[in-house]
Amino acid sequence: MRNLIAGETRKALTGRAWWALPLAGAWLCLITTFGYVSGGEKAIADGSTSLAVGQDVARSWMMMFLLAAVFGAVHVTRDYASGTMVRSALLAGSRSRLFGAKLAVATAAGAAFGLIAAALGAVSVYLGPLPFGLEAAADGETALILVGVFACCTLAAPWGALIGWIVRNQTGAVATLIGLTLLVDPGLQRLVPEVSKYLLTIAMSSVYRDVKPDLLSLPWAYAVIAAWLAAAFVAGRHLVRARDIA
């Protein structure tokens, strides 16, 4: 299994996805950071604080979890797209071993996305406000937000990989993740907040300590995320075993 994971890791580091996706995520997060710090003076004049602005900046790096999920999906579906899934399964020894190896590599990649997001988020908290004449401020809550960002990225990548196993088509899997994260879940949160808090991406809001109302407590949020991952794991593993993978 160790050699299989090493081989899947080499696959994950082939092509442009391993650097293009975190780069795109960092760019999106930096744009959001710029929005918070450029409007920081007005926010403080309206009653906010430098500490609250810093926490918003830290929270803005949660967007990296979408790119981590996309990476997980791409890592699985590109074998289907290139027609090499059958060969990969034969070399792995079984479909289940390949399923487990890709999931392990996706989870490790998610942790790497999380480390990048947490590190750049910390730098943004301390350096972002300075060009706008604001005081950089952070506290224990800021640190917990960054820990939550790391956790969300680590959990999102295997979620993306499982969606990849279920959908199998690369465009379809990526579109599913983007649609759920940016359109469906936020839309349902506006319409039925008491129900939508049990959706995976909304539960992640509790993990990175969003300040929106109607969110789950942290233990319940982790339980809901675990339930979604378990359901996707069961569905993905069954489909990998039952369907033709050619």
PDB file of N, CA and C in Angstrom, residues 102-112 153-155 157-159 161:
ATOM      1  N   LYS A 102      -6.108   6.799  -3.363  1.00  0.00           N
ATOM      2  CA  LYS A 102      -6.443   8.133  -3.855  1.00  0.00           C
ATOM      3  C   LYS A 102      -7.058   8.992  -2.743  1.00  0.00           C
ATOM      4  N   LEU A 103      -7.837   8.349  -1.880  1.00  0.00           N
ATOM      5  CA  LEU A 103      -8.439   9.098  -0.771  1.00  0.00           C
ATOM      6  C   LEU A 103      -7.362   9.584   0.209  1.00  0.00           C
ATOM      7  N   ALA A 104      -6.371   8.735   0.469  1.00  0.00           N
ATOM      8  CA  ALA A 104      -5.285   9.127   1.379  1.00  0.00           C
ATOM      9  C   ALA A 104      -4.473  10.275   0.794  1.00  0.00           C
ATOM     10  N   VAL A 105      -4.180  10.206  -0.502  1.00  0.00           N
ATOM     11  CA  VAL A 105      -3.394  11.268  -1.135  1.00  0.00           C
ATOM     12  C   VAL A 105      -4.190  12.577  -1.164  1.00  0.00           C
ATOM     13  N   ALA A 106      -5.482  12.474  -1.439  1.00  0.00           N
ATOM     14  CA  ALA A 106      -6.317  13.682  -1.452  1.00  0.00           C
ATOM     15  C   ALA A 106      -6.362  14.328  -0.061  1.00  0.00           C
ATOM     16  N   THR A 107      -6.451  13.506   0.983  1.00  0.00           N
ATOM     17  CA  THR A 107      -6.486  14.053   2.343  1.00  0.00           C
ATOM     18  C   THR A 107      -5.169  14.754   2.684  1.00  0.00           C
ATOM     19  N   ALA A 108      -4.049  14.134   2.289  1.00  0.00           N
ATOM     20  CA  ALA A 108      -2.745  14.773   2.524  1.00  0.00           C
ATOM     21  C   ALA A 108      -2.636  16.087   1.757  1.00  0.00           C
ATOM     22  N   ALA A 109      -3.139  16.089   0.521  1.00  0.00           N
ATOM     23  CA  ALA A 109      -3.124  17.325  -0.266  1.00  0.00           C
ATOM     24  C   ALA A 109      -3.993  18.395   0.393  1.00  0.00           C
ATOM     25  N   GLY A 110      -5.126  17.977   0.949  1.00  0.00           N
ATOM     26  CA  GLY A 110      -5.982  18.939   1.646  1.00  0.00           C
ATOM     27  C   GLY A 110      -5.272  19.562   2.831  1.00  0.00           C
ATOM     28  N   ALA A 111      -4.495  18.743   3.558  1.00  0.00           N
ATOM     29  CA  ALA A 111      -3.728  19.287   4.678  1.00  0.00           C
ATOM     30  C   ALA A 111      -2.698  20.304   4.187  1.00  0.00           C
ATOM     31  N   ALA A 112      -2.088  20.022   3.016  1.00  0.00           N
ATOM     32  CA  ALA A 112      -1.120  20.977   2.451  1.00  0.00           C
ATOM     33  C   ALA A 112      -1.816  22.283   2.071  1.00  0.00           C
ATOM     34  N   CYS A 153      -9.956  22.762   4.954  1.00  0.00           N
ATOM     35  CA  CYS A 153      -9.228  22.337   3.752  1.00  0.00           C
ATOM     36  C   CYS A 153      -8.907  20.849   3.809  1.00  0.00           C
ATOM     37  N   THR A 154      -8.488  20.381   4.992  1.00  0.00           N
ATOM     38  CA  THR A 154      -8.127  18.965   5.144  1.00  0.00           C
ATOM     39  C   THR A 154      -9.333  18.070   4.930  1.00  0.00           C
ATOM     40  N   LEU A 155     -10.508  18.513   5.349  1.00  0.00           N
ATOM     41  CA  LEU A 155     -11.725  17.717   5.189  1.00  0.00           C
ATOM     42  C   LEU A 155     -12.338  17.863   3.798  1.00  0.00           C
ATOM     43  N   ALA A 157     -10.806  18.190   0.816  1.00  0.00           N
ATOM     44  CA  ALA A 157     -10.137  17.468  -0.271  1.00  0.00           C
ATOM     45  C   ALA A 157     -10.666  16.029  -0.404  1.00  0.00           C
ATOM     46  N   PRO A 158     -10.785  15.232   0.676  1.00  0.00           N
ATOM     47  CA  PRO A 158     -11.395  13.899   0.500  1.00  0.00           C
ATOM     48  C   PRO A 158     -12.850  13.973   0.067  1.00  0.00           C
ATOM     49  N   TRP A 159     -13.569  15.012   0.494  1.00  0.00           N
ATOM     50  CA  TRP A 159     -14.940  15.211   0.005  1.00  0.00           C
ATOM     51  C   TRP A 159     -14.936  15.360  -1.517  1.00  0.00           C
ATOM     52  N   ALA A 161     -12.621  14.261  -3.565  1.00  0.00           N
ATOM     53  CA  ALA A 161     -12.243  12.978  -4.164  1.00  0.00           C
ATOM     54  C   ALA A 161     -13.441  12.025  -4.213  1.00  0.00           C
TER      55      ALA A 161
END
